[in-house]
Amino acid sequence: MPVSPTLAGRVFHPTNYLVGREKIRDFARAIRSSNPLHVDVDAARAAGFADVVAPTTFTSVMQGKAILTMLDTPGIGLTPSRVVHGSEKIEHHRPIVAGDDLATTLTITDVTERAGSEFLTAVFEIRDASGASVATITSTLLHRGEDA
């Protein structure tokens, strides 16, 4: 089944994520960060933060949840095993810290077809509980065609 042409312009229901201190620490260890702001509460507070600070790529955790929501939506025509991540641009508006209650809204802004595959431009808007923007991510997702 090809990607639905109605996917361009589609806004998916926000996914929520409560940022935990141990999740930040685990993520920092996984990417081998040595920055004490990611693991040491006292260091983060001394630097003016309420708690440990997530590495900038921690936004991938929120993106992942939003993508799963999209992939679980009936009738969109995406086969999960054929979706690969392409380019990405992250614009941070403020650091993510432990205790943040975040909501991520995924919008597909464009779908184009090339060489039997679809390229989706996806914008992820991450907002905190007050509604303030925390980060905006623009990504390209490739949905490989049957013969690609």
mmCIF file of N, CA and C in Angstrom:
data_model
loop_
_atom_site.group_PDB
_atom_site.id
_atom_site.type_symbol
_atom_site.label_atom_id
_atom_site.label_comp_id
_atom_site.label_asym_id
_atom_site.label_seq_id
_atom_site.Cartn_x
_atom_site.Cartn_y
_atom_site.Cartn_z
ATOM 1 N N MET A 1 0.842 -1.182 0.000
ATOM 2 C CA MET A 1 0.000 0.000 0.000
ATOM 3 C C MET A 1 0.885 1.243 0.000
ATOM 4 N N PRO A 2 0.674 2.166 -0.948
ATOM 5 C CA PRO A 2 1.474 3.394 -0.972
ATOM 6 C C PRO A 2 1.068 4.331 0.171
ATOM 7 N N VAL A 3 1.949 5.292 0.434
ATOM 8 C CA VAL A 3 1.660 6.289 1.461
ATOM 9 C C VAL A 3 0.441 7.092 1.034
ATOM 10 N N SER A 4 -0.453 7.309 1.975
ATOM 11 C CA SER A 4 -1.667 8.067 1.684
ATOM 12 C C SER A 4 -1.316 9.496 1.289
ATOM 13 N N PRO A 5 -1.893 9.995 0.183
ATOM 14 C CA PRO A 5 -1.613 11.380 -0.229
ATOM 15 C C PRO A 5 -2.134 12.398 0.786
ATOM 16 N N THR A 6 -3.042 11.979 1.655
ATOM 17 C CA THR A 6 -3.575 12.900 2.667
ATOM 18 C C THR A 6 -2.636 13.056 3.858
ATOM 19 N N LEU A 7 -1.504 12.352 3.831
ATOM 20 C CA LEU A 7 -0.567 12.449 4.954
ATOM 21 C C LEU A 7 0.081 13.832 5.037
ATOM 22 N N ALA A 8 0.322 14.476 3.906
ATOM 23 C CA ALA A 8 0.888 15.833 3.921
ATOM 24 C C ALA A 8 -0.113 16.772 4.575
ATOM 25 N N GLY A 9 0.361 17.511 5.567
ATOM 26 C CA GLY A 9 -0.500 18.425 6.308
ATOM 27 C C GLY A 9 -1.137 17.804 7.533
ATOM 28 N N ARG A 10 -0.923 16.520 7.732
ATOM 29 C CA ARG A 10 -1.534 15.810 8.864
ATOM 30 C C ARG A 10 -0.816 16.144 10.162
ATOM 31 N N VAL A 11 -1.594 16.445 11.192
ATOM 32 C CA VAL A 11 -1.076 16.714 12.534
ATOM 33 C C VAL A 11 -1.541 15.572 13.424
ATOM 34 N N PHE A 12 -0.613 14.906 14.077
ATOM 35 C CA PHE A 12 -0.939 13.768 14.920
ATOM 36 C C PHE A 12 -1.133 14.210 16.372
ATOM 37 N N HIS A 13 -1.950 13.447 17.062
ATOM 38 C CA HIS A 13 -2.252 13.726 18.464
ATOM 39 C C HIS A 13 -0.945 13.763 19.268
ATOM 40 N N PRO A 14 -0.773 14.756 20.143
ATOM 41 C CA PRO A 14 0.476 14.865 20.913
ATOM 42 C C PRO A 14 0.744 13.628 21.777
ATOM 43 N N THR A 15 2.018 13.305 21.907
ATOM 44 C CA THR A 15 2.450 12.249 22.819
ATOM 45 C C THR A 15 3.101 12.930 24.020
ATOM 46 N N ASN A 16 2.893 12.373 25.192
ATOM 47 C CA ASN A 16 3.421 12.967 26.424
ATOM 48 C C ASN A 16 4.605 12.171 26.943
ATOM 49 N N TYR A 17 5.504 12.887 27.606
ATOM 50 C CA TYR A 17 6.684 12.248 28.184
ATOM 51 C C TYR A 17 7.104 13.032 29.423
ATOM 52 N N LEU A 18 7.140 12.338 30.556
ATOM 53 C CA LEU A 18 7.634 12.924 31.791
ATOM 54 C C LEU A 18 9.114 12.564 31.900
ATOM 55 N N VAL A 19 9.972 13.560 31.860
ATOM 56 C CA VAL A 19 11.418 13.350 31.827
ATOM 57 C C VAL A 19 11.913 12.956 33.216
ATOM 58 N N GLY A 20 12.515 11.791 33.288
ATOM 59 C CA GLY A 20 13.040 11.292 34.557
ATOM 60 C C GLY A 20 14.540 11.479 34.674
ATOM 61 N N ARG A 21 14.980 11.680 35.898
ATOM 62 C CA ARG A 21 16.406 11.872 36.172
ATOM 63 C C ARG A 21 17.231 10.671 35.714
ATOM 64 N N GLU A 22 16.769 9.475 36.030
ATOM 65 C CA GLU A 22 17.536 8.285 35.646
ATOM 66 C C GLU A 22 17.534 8.069 34.136
ATOM 67 N N LYS A 23 16.462 8.456 33.467
ATOM 68 C CA LYS A 23 16.433 8.349 32.008
ATOM 69 C C LYS A 23 17.502 9.257 31.395
ATOM 70 N N ILE A 24 17.631 10.464 31.939
ATOM 71 C CA ILE A 24 18.672 11.377 31.447
ATOM 72 C C ILE A 24 20.048 10.778 31.708
ATOM 73 N N ARG A 25 20.260 10.279 32.917
ATOM 74 C CA ARG A 25 21.557 9.680 33.243
ATOM 75 C C ARG A 25 21.864 8.490 32.330
ATOM 76 N N ASP A 26 20.875 7.614 32.129
ATOM 77 C CA ASP A 26 21.071 6.452 31.248
ATOM 78 C C ASP A 26 21.410 6.897 29.829
ATOM 79 N N PHE A 27 20.682 7.894 29.339
ATOM 80 C CA PHE A 27 20.921 8.395 27.980
ATOM 81 C C PHE A 27 22.330 8.977 27.879
ATOM 82 N N ALA A 28 22.724 9.758 28.878
ATOM 83 C CA ALA A 28 24.069 10.362 28.878
ATOM 84 C C ALA A 28 25.150 9.291 28.865
ATOM 85 N N ARG A 29 24.946 8.240 29.662
ATOM 86 C CA ARG A 29 25.927 7.142 29.656
ATOM 87 C C ARG A 29 25.950 6.444 28.299
ATOM 88 N N ALA A 30 24.779 6.258 27.703
ATOM 89 C CA ALA A 30 24.696 5.565 26.410
ATOM 90 C C ALA A 30 25.441 6.314 25.312
ATOM 91 N N ILE A 31 25.424 7.640 25.378
ATOM 92 C CA ILE A 31 26.147 8.414 24.351
ATOM 93 C C ILE A 31 27.560 8.785 24.820
ATOM 94 N N ARG A 32 27.931 8.260 25.974
ATOM 95 C CA ARG A 32 29.270 8.428 26.541
ATOM 96 C C ARG A 32 29.611 9.885 26.842
ATOM 97 N N SER A 33 28.613 10.611 27.346
ATOM 98 C CA SER A 33 28.840 12.010 27.727
ATOM 99 C C SER A 33 29.534 12.059 29.084
ATOM 100 N N SER A 34 30.509 12.926 29.199
ATOM 101 C CA SER A 34 31.206 13.110 30.470
ATOM 102 C C SER A 34 30.796 14.415 31.156
ATOM 103 N N ASN A 35 29.791 15.087 30.623
ATOM 104 C CA ASN A 35 29.341 16.353 31.183
ATOM 105 C C ASN A 35 28.619 16.102 32.502
ATOM 106 N N PRO A 36 29.111 16.665 33.620
ATOM 107 C CA PRO A 36 28.478 16.424 34.917
ATOM 108 C C PRO A 36 27.043 16.958 35.009
ATOM 109 N N LEU A 37 26.666 17.906 34.161
ATOM 110 C CA LEU A 37 25.298 18.434 34.186
ATOM 111 C C LEU A 37 24.266 17.353 33.861
ATOM 112 N N HIS A 38 24.697 16.309 33.153
ATOM 113 C CA HIS A 38 23.787 15.235 32.758
ATOM 114 C C HIS A 38 23.582 14.189 33.850
ATOM 115 N N VAL A 39 24.472 14.136 34.837
ATOM 116 C CA VAL A 39 24.393 13.056 35.828
ATOM 117 C C VAL A 39 24.414 13.529 37.284
ATOM 118 N N ASP A 40 24.912 14.716 37.524
ATOM 119 C CA ASP A 40 25.113 15.205 38.896
ATOM 120 C C ASP A 40 24.146 16.341 39.210
ATOM 121 N N VAL A 41 23.186 16.060 40.108
ATOM 122 C CA VAL A 41 22.168 17.056 40.461
ATOM 123 C C VAL A 41 22.817 18.308 41.037
ATOM 124 N N ASP A 42 23.809 18.137 41.913
ATOM 125 C CA ASP A 42 24.462 19.292 42.527
ATOM 126 C C ASP A 42 25.159 20.168 41.483
ATOM 127 N N ALA A 43 25.815 19.547 40.524
ATOM 128 C CA ALA A 43 26.488 20.312 39.462
ATOM 129 C C ALA A 43 25.458 21.060 38.616
ATOM 130 N N ALA A 44 24.344 20.399 38.308
ATOM 131 C CA ALA A 44 23.297 21.046 37.505
ATOM 132 C C ALA A 44 22.692 22.226 38.263
ATOM 133 N N ARG A 45 22.430 22.028 39.544
ATOM 134 C CA ARG A 45 21.848 23.126 40.342
ATOM 135 C C ARG A 45 22.834 24.276 40.507
ATOM 136 N N ALA A 46 24.110 23.962 40.658
ATOM 137 C CA ALA A 46 25.131 25.013 40.777
ATOM 138 C C ALA A 46 25.210 25.833 39.483
ATOM 139 N N ALA A 47 24.846 25.207 38.368
ATOM 140 C CA ALA A 47 24.863 25.902 37.070
ATOM 141 C C ALA A 47 23.541 26.624 36.799
ATOM 142 N N GLY A 48 22.598 26.550 37.752
ATOM 143 C CA GLY A 48 21.349 27.290 37.609
ATOM 144 C C GLY A 48 20.158 26.488 37.114
ATOM 145 N N PHE A 49 20.303 25.176 37.008
ATOM 146 C CA PHE A 49 19.207 24.332 36.551
ATOM 147 C C PHE A 49 18.486 23.698 37.741
ATOM 148 N N ALA A 50 17.236 23.338 37.553
ATOM 149 C CA ALA A 50 16.445 22.726 38.624
ATOM 150 C C ALA A 50 16.873 21.290 38.900
ATOM 151 N N ASP A 51 17.417 20.615 37.911
ATOM 152 C CA ASP A 51 17.799 19.208 38.039
ATOM 153 C C ASP A 51 18.786 18.895 36.922
ATOM 154 N N VAL A 52 19.103 17.604 36.752
ATOM 155 C CA VAL A 52 20.052 17.236 35.703
ATOM 156 C C VAL A 52 19.505 17.647 34.337
ATOM 157 N N VAL A 53 20.415 17.976 33.438
ATOM 158 C CA VAL A 53 20.078 18.500 32.114
ATOM 159 C C VAL A 53 20.274 17.393 31.080
ATOM 160 N N ALA A 54 19.296 17.237 30.214
ATOM 161 C CA ALA A 54 19.390 16.210 29.171
ATOM 162 C C ALA A 54 20.379 16.633 28.086
ATOM 163 N N PRO A 55 21.118 15.657 27.528
ATOM 164 C CA PRO A 55 21.937 15.966 26.356
ATOM 165 C C PRO A 55 21.042 16.471 25.223
ATOM 166 N N THR A 56 21.588 17.232 24.321
ATOM 167 C CA THR A 56 20.768 17.832 23.262
ATOM 168 C C THR A 56 20.064 16.793 22.401
ATOM 169 N N THR A 57 20.661 15.628 22.232
ATOM 170 C CA THR A 57 20.039 14.592 21.394
ATOM 171 C C THR A 57 18.973 13.789 22.130
ATOM 172 N N PHE A 58 18.697 14.121 23.376
ATOM 173 C CA PHE A 58 17.646 13.441 24.143
ATOM 174 C C PHE A 58 16.279 13.623 23.487
ATOM 175 N N THR A 59 16.154 14.634 22.648
ATOM 176 C CA THR A 59 14.883 14.856 21.942
ATOM 177 C C THR A 59 14.479 13.641 21.113
ATOM 178 N N SER A 60 15.440 12.786 20.763
ATOM 179 C CA SER A 60 15.119 11.586 19.982
ATOM 180 C C SER A 60 14.164 10.668 20.734
ATOM 181 N N VAL A 61 14.172 10.728 22.055
ATOM 182 C CA VAL A 61 13.244 9.917 22.856
ATOM 183 C C VAL A 61 11.808 10.366 22.590
ATOM 184 N N MET A 62 11.572 11.669 22.602
ATOM 185 C CA MET A 62 10.230 12.194 22.328
ATOM 186 C C MET A 62 9.842 11.970 20.868
ATOM 187 N N GLN A 63 10.793 12.119 19.968
ATOM 188 C CA GLN A 63 10.522 11.862 18.552
ATOM 189 C C GLN A 63 10.075 10.423 18.338
ATOM 190 N N GLY A 64 10.750 9.502 18.990
ATOM 191 C CA GLY A 64 10.431 8.091 18.835
ATOM 192 C C GLY A 64 8.993 7.782 19.202
ATOM 193 N N LYS A 65 8.536 8.340 20.315
ATOM 194 C CA LYS A 65 7.140 8.126 20.724
ATOM 195 C C LYS A 65 6.172 8.695 19.694
ATOM 196 N N ALA A 66 6.475 9.875 19.179
ATOM 197 C CA ALA A 66 5.589 10.502 18.193
ATOM 198 C C ALA A 66 5.553 9.699 16.890
ATOM 199 N N ILE A 67 6.702 9.181 16.479
ATOM 200 C CA ILE A 67 6.750 8.378 15.256
ATOM 201 C C ILE A 67 5.946 7.091 15.430
ATOM 202 N N LEU A 68 6.054 6.461 16.598
ATOM 203 C CA LEU A 68 5.271 5.246 16.841
ATOM 204 C C LEU A 68 3.772 5.529 16.774
ATOM 205 N N THR A 69 3.361 6.670 17.299
ATOM 206 C CA THR A 69 1.949 7.048 17.208
ATOM 207 C C THR A 69 1.524 7.160 15.751
ATOM 208 N N MET A 70 2.351 7.802 14.941
ATOM 209 C CA MET A 70 2.036 7.922 13.525
ATOM 210 C C MET A 70 1.961 6.546 12.862
ATOM 211 N N LEU A 71 2.965 5.696 13.125
ATOM 212 C CA LEU A 71 3.010 4.385 12.485
ATOM 213 C C LEU A 71 1.839 3.496 12.904
ATOM 214 N N ASP A 72 1.314 3.718 14.101
ATOM 215 C CA ASP A 72 0.180 2.933 14.595
ATOM 216 C C ASP A 72 -1.164 3.443 14.097
ATOM 217 N N THR A 73 -1.158 4.549 13.359
ATOM 218 C CA THR A 73 -2.398 5.124 12.840
ATOM 219 C C THR A 73 -2.846 4.342 11.607
ATOM 220 N N PRO A 74 -4.069 3.789 11.624
ATOM 221 C CA PRO A 74 -4.542 3.015 10.470
ATOM 222 C C PRO A 74 -4.691 3.883 9.213
ATOM 223 N N GLY A 75 -4.413 3.260 8.073
ATOM 224 C CA GLY A 75 -4.692 3.889 6.791
ATOM 225 C C GLY A 75 -3.681 4.883 6.271
ATOM 226 N N ILE A 76 -2.535 5.048 6.934
ATOM 227 C CA ILE A 76 -1.571 6.040 6.442
ATOM 228 C C ILE A 76 -0.655 5.472 5.374
ATOM 229 N N GLY A 77 -0.556 4.149 5.298
ATOM 230 C CA GLY A 77 0.213 3.532 4.231
ATOM 231 C C GLY A 77 1.697 3.394 4.486
ATOM 232 N N LEU A 78 2.134 3.586 5.719
ATOM 233 C CA LEU A 78 3.547 3.424 6.040
ATOM 234 C C LEU A 78 3.795 2.020 6.596
ATOM 235 N N THR A 79 4.813 1.365 6.075
ATOM 236 C CA THR A 79 5.232 0.070 6.589
ATOM 237 C C THR A 79 6.439 0.315 7.487
ATOM 238 N N PRO A 80 6.304 0.068 8.799
ATOM 239 C CA PRO A 80 7.394 0.414 9.725
ATOM 240 C C PRO A 80 8.771 -0.103 9.314
ATOM 241 N N SER A 81 8.848 -1.301 8.780
ATOM 242 C CA SER A 81 10.150 -1.861 8.404
ATOM 243 C C SER A 81 10.765 -1.164 7.188
ATOM 244 N N ARG A 82 9.995 -0.301 6.524
ATOM 245 C CA ARG A 82 10.491 0.407 5.337
ATOM 246 C C ARG A 82 10.800 1.885 5.616
ATOM 247 N N VAL A 83 10.643 2.308 6.874
ATOM 248 C CA VAL A 83 10.888 3.707 7.229
ATOM 249 C C VAL A 83 12.289 3.840 7.818
ATOM 250 N N VAL A 84 13.069 4.750 7.236
ATOM 251 C CA VAL A 84 14.398 5.057 7.765
ATOM 252 C C VAL A 84 14.512 6.571 7.961
ATOM 253 N N HIS A 85 15.346 6.938 8.894
ATOM 254 C CA HIS A 85 15.535 8.342 9.241
ATOM 255 C C HIS A 85 16.563 8.968 8.306
ATOM 256 N N GLY A 86 16.256 10.163 7.830
ATOM 257 C CA GLY A 86 17.191 10.884 6.969
ATOM 258 C C GLY A 86 17.807 12.049 7.710
ATOM 259 N N SER A 87 17.727 13.201 7.139
ATOM 260 C CA SER A 87 18.334 14.396 7.728
ATOM 261 C C SER A 87 17.517 14.906 8.912
ATOM 262 N N GLU A 88 18.172 15.756 9.710
ATOM 263 C CA GLU A 88 17.491 16.304 10.884
ATOM 264 C C GLU A 88 18.124 17.636 11.283
ATOM 265 N N LYS A 89 17.264 18.552 11.717
ATOM 266 C CA LYS A 89 17.716 19.841 12.248
ATOM 267 C C LYS A 89 16.968 20.054 13.560
ATOM 268 N N ILE A 90 17.717 20.286 14.639
ATOM 269 C CA ILE A 90 17.114 20.505 15.952
ATOM 270 C C ILE A 90 17.347 21.948 16.357
ATOM 271 N N GLU A 91 16.268 22.628 16.700
ATOM 272 C CA GLU A 91 16.355 23.987 17.234
ATOM 273 C C GLU A 91 15.886 23.936 18.689
ATOM 274 N N HIS A 92 16.841 24.127 19.608
ATOM 275 C CA HIS A 92 16.519 24.097 21.036
ATOM 276 C C HIS A 92 16.127 25.498 21.495
ATOM 277 N N HIS A 93 15.036 25.580 22.234
ATOM 278 C CA HIS A 93 14.586 26.861 22.776
ATOM 279 C C HIS A 93 14.967 27.005 24.243
ATOM 280 N N ARG A 94 15.148 25.869 24.899
ATOM 281 C CA ARG A 94 15.668 25.827 26.265
ATOM 282 C C ARG A 94 16.088 24.393 26.566
ATOM 283 N N PRO A 95 16.957 24.202 27.554
ATOM 284 C CA PRO A 95 17.376 22.837 27.892
ATOM 285 C C PRO A 95 16.215 22.018 28.471
ATOM 286 N N ILE A 96 16.284 20.725 28.262
ATOM 287 C CA ILE A 96 15.349 19.788 28.882
ATOM 288 C C ILE A 96 15.975 19.337 30.189
ATOM 289 N N VAL A 97 15.200 19.384 31.270
ATOM 290 C CA VAL A 97 15.698 18.966 32.576
ATOM 291 C C VAL A 97 14.765 17.921 33.169
ATOM 292 N N ALA A 98 15.322 17.135 34.093
ATOM 293 C CA ALA A 98 14.515 16.130 34.785
ATOM 294 C C ALA A 98 13.324 16.818 35.443
ATOM 295 N N GLY A 99 12.168 16.203 35.330
ATOM 296 C CA GLY A 99 10.940 16.768 35.878
ATOM 297 C C GLY A 99 10.081 17.451 34.841
ATOM 298 N N ASP A 100 10.639 17.739 33.656
ATOM 299 C CA ASP A 100 9.837 18.350 32.591
ATOM 300 C C ASP A 100 8.731 17.393 32.156
ATOM 301 N N ASP A 101 7.541 17.934 32.011
ATOM 302 C CA ASP A 101 6.409 17.184 31.472
ATOM 303 C C ASP A 101 6.199 17.713 30.063
ATOM 304 N N LEU A 102 6.585 16.924 29.066
ATOM 305 C CA LEU A 102 6.642 17.404 27.689
ATOM 306 C C LEU A 102 5.588 16.749 26.811
ATOM 307 N N ALA A 103 5.122 17.491 25.835
ATOM 308 C CA ALA A 103 4.195 16.980 24.825
ATOM 309 C C ALA A 103 4.817 17.241 23.461
ATOM 310 N N THR A 104 4.806 16.207 22.613
ATOM 311 C CA THR A 104 5.380 16.314 21.275
ATOM 312 C C THR A 104 4.280 16.154 20.238
ATOM 313 N N THR A 105 4.167 17.145 19.373
ATOM 314 C CA THR A 105 3.206 17.088 18.275
ATOM 315 C C THR A 105 3.979 16.900 16.981
ATOM 316 N N LEU A 106 3.591 15.877 16.230
ATOM 317 C CA LEU A 106 4.209 15.571 14.942
ATOM 318 C C LEU A 106 3.296 16.053 13.828
ATOM 319 N N THR A 107 3.875 16.832 12.924
ATOM 320 C CA THR A 107 3.160 17.289 11.736
ATOM 321 C C THR A 107 3.948 16.863 10.512
ATOM 322 N N ILE A 108 3.268 16.223 9.558
ATOM 323 C CA ILE A 108 3.896 15.895 8.277
ATOM 324 C C ILE A 108 3.607 17.078 7.358
ATOM 325 N N THR A 109 4.654 17.792 6.976
ATOM 326 C CA THR A 109 4.454 19.003 6.185
ATOM 327 C C THR A 109 4.538 18.767 4.687
ATOM 328 N N ASP A 110 5.198 17.657 4.289
ATOM 329 C CA ASP A 110 5.349 17.417 2.860
ATOM 330 C C ASP A 110 5.609 15.940 2.612
ATOM 331 N N VAL A 111 5.071 15.437 1.508
ATOM 332 C CA VAL A 111 5.349 14.076 1.051
ATOM 333 C C VAL A 111 5.682 14.170 -0.429
ATOM 334 N N THR A 112 6.868 13.680 -0.798
ATOM 335 C CA THR A 112 7.250 13.659 -2.202
ATOM 336 C C THR A 112 7.699 12.249 -2.567
ATOM 337 N N GLU A 113 7.542 11.901 -3.828
ATOM 338 C CA GLU A 113 7.920 10.578 -4.315
ATOM 339 C C GLU A 113 9.090 10.735 -5.268
ATOM 340 N N ARG A 114 10.118 9.901 -5.048
ATOM 341 C CA ARG A 114 11.280 9.879 -5.938
ATOM 342 C C ARG A 114 11.787 8.445 -6.057
ATOM 343 N N ALA A 115 11.961 8.023 -7.258
ATOM 344 C CA ALA A 115 12.545 6.702 -7.538
ATOM 345 C C ALA A 115 11.830 5.585 -6.782
ATOM 346 N N GLY A 116 10.514 5.674 -6.686
ATOM 347 C CA GLY A 116 9.739 4.614 -6.061
ATOM 348 C C GLY A 116 9.683 4.652 -4.548
ATOM 349 N N SER A 117 10.248 5.685 -3.940
ATOM 350 C CA SER A 117 10.203 5.844 -2.481
ATOM 351 C C SER A 117 9.582 7.189 -2.140
ATOM 352 N N GLU A 118 8.998 7.281 -0.951
ATOM 353 C CA GLU A 118 8.418 8.544 -0.494
ATOM 354 C C GLU A 118 9.340 9.189 0.531
ATOM 355 N N PHE A 119 9.449 10.502 0.445
ATOM 356 C CA PHE A 119 10.205 11.295 1.407
ATOM 357 C C PHE A 119 9.200 12.148 2.166
ATOM 358 N N LEU A 120 9.181 12.002 3.473
ATOM 359 C CA LEU A 120 8.268 12.753 4.309
ATOM 360 C C LEU A 120 9.050 13.795 5.089
ATOM 361 N N THR A 121 8.591 15.031 5.064
ATOM 362 C CA THR A 121 9.164 16.059 5.925
ATOM 363 C C THR A 121 8.296 16.107 7.168
ATOM 364 N N ALA A 122 8.938 15.888 8.315
ATOM 365 C CA ALA A 122 8.228 15.811 9.588
ATOM 366 C C ALA A 122 8.732 16.906 10.520
ATOM 367 N N VAL A 123 7.804 17.626 11.146
ATOM 368 C CA VAL A 123 8.166 18.636 12.136
ATOM 369 C C VAL A 123 7.634 18.172 13.480
ATOM 370 N N PHE A 124 8.535 18.109 14.457
ATOM 371 C CA PHE A 124 8.198 17.710 15.816
ATOM 372 C C PHE A 124 8.292 18.954 16.694
ATOM 373 N N GLU A 125 7.197 19.336 17.288
ATOM 374 C CA GLU A 125 7.192 20.481 18.201
ATOM 375 C C GLU A 125 7.078 19.928 19.615
ATOM 376 N N ILE A 126 8.101 20.183 20.432
ATOM 377 C CA ILE A 126 8.111 19.729 21.817
ATOM 378 C C ILE A 126 7.816 20.927 22.708
ATOM 379 N N ARG A 127 6.766 20.794 23.518
ATOM 380 C CA ARG A 127 6.338 21.876 24.411
ATOM 381 C C ARG A 127 6.279 21.375 25.852
ATOM 382 N N ASP A 128 6.488 22.312 26.781
ATOM 383 C CA ASP A 128 6.388 21.945 28.187
ATOM 384 C C ASP A 128 4.947 22.112 28.678
ATOM 385 N N ALA A 129 4.717 21.840 29.957
ATOM 386 C CA ALA A 129 3.363 21.858 30.514
ATOM 387 C C ALA A 129 2.709 23.232 30.428
ATOM 388 N N SER A 130 3.506 24.296 30.360
ATOM 389 C CA SER A 130 2.943 25.644 30.238
ATOM 390 C C SER A 130 2.596 25.988 28.792
ATOM 391 N N GLY A 131 3.013 25.119 27.861
ATOM 392 C CA GLY A 131 2.778 25.375 26.438
ATOM 393 C C GLY A 131 3.949 26.030 25.739
ATOM 394 N N ALA A 132 5.007 26.347 26.489
ATOM 395 C CA ALA A 132 6.179 26.990 25.891
ATOM 396 C C ALA A 132 6.969 25.988 25.053
ATOM 397 N N SER A 133 7.481 26.448 23.927
ATOM 398 C CA SER A 133 8.262 25.585 23.051
ATOM 399 C C SER A 133 9.627 25.284 23.677
ATOM 400 N N VAL A 134 9.960 24.003 23.700
ATOM 401 C CA VAL A 134 11.242 23.544 24.234
ATOM 402 C C VAL A 134 12.207 23.250 23.081
ATOM 403 N N ALA A 135 11.681 22.620 22.032
ATOM 404 C CA ALA A 135 12.510 22.304 20.867
ATOM 405 C C ALA A 135 11.619 22.099 19.653
ATOM 406 N N THR A 136 12.179 22.399 18.493
ATOM 407 C CA THR A 136 11.518 22.143 17.221
ATOM 408 C C THR A 136 12.496 21.340 16.377
ATOM 409 N N ILE A 137 12.039 20.189 15.904
ATOM 410 C CA ILE A 137 12.890 19.320 15.108
ATOM 411 C C ILE A 137 12.253 19.138 13.741
ATOM 412 N N THR A 138 13.035 19.338 12.702
ATOM 413 C CA THR A 138 12.586 19.075 11.340
ATOM 414 C C THR A 138 13.399 17.896 10.822
ATOM 415 N N SER A 139 12.694 16.848 10.410
ATOM 416 C CA SER A 139 13.355 15.618 9.957
ATOM 417 C C SER A 139 12.827 15.191 8.601
ATOM 418 N N THR A 140 13.652 14.440 7.918
ATOM 419 C CA THR A 140 13.219 13.771 6.701
ATOM 420 C C THR A 140 13.154 12.280 7.005
ATOM 421 N N LEU A 141 12.008 11.685 6.699
ATOM 422 C CA LEU A 141 11.836 10.247 6.845
ATOM 423 C C LEU A 141 11.687 9.665 5.445
ATOM 424 N N LEU A 142 12.383 8.590 5.188
ATOM 425 C CA LEU A 142 12.306 7.916 3.903
ATOM 426 C C LEU A 142 11.480 6.654 4.065
ATOM 427 N N HIS A 143 10.446 6.525 3.250
ATOM 428 C CA HIS A 143 9.659 5.297 3.206
ATOM 429 C C HIS A 143 10.042 4.587 1.920
ATOM 430 N N ARG A 144 10.880 3.544 2.071
ATOM 431 C CA ARG A 144 11.407 2.832 0.904
ATOM 432 C C ARG A 144 10.297 2.088 0.175
ATOM 433 N N GLY A 145 10.304 2.207 -1.127
ATOM 434 C CA GLY A 145 9.335 1.480 -1.946
ATOM 435 C C GLY A 145 9.675 0.003 -1.990
ATOM 436 N N GLU A 146 8.777 -0.775 -2.536
ATOM 437 C CA GLU A 146 8.946 -2.234 -2.634
ATOM 438 C C GLU A 146 10.222 -2.613 -3.362
ATOM 439 N N ASP A 147 10.573 -1.862 -4.383
ATOM 440 C CA ASP A 147 11.735 -2.207 -5.213
ATOM 441 C C ASP A 147 12.972 -1.386 -4.884
ATOM 442 N N ALA A 148 12.872 -0.514 -3.873
ATOM 443 C CA ALA A 148 14.000 0.378 -3.558
ATOM 444 C C ALA A 148 15.062 -0.338 -2.757
#
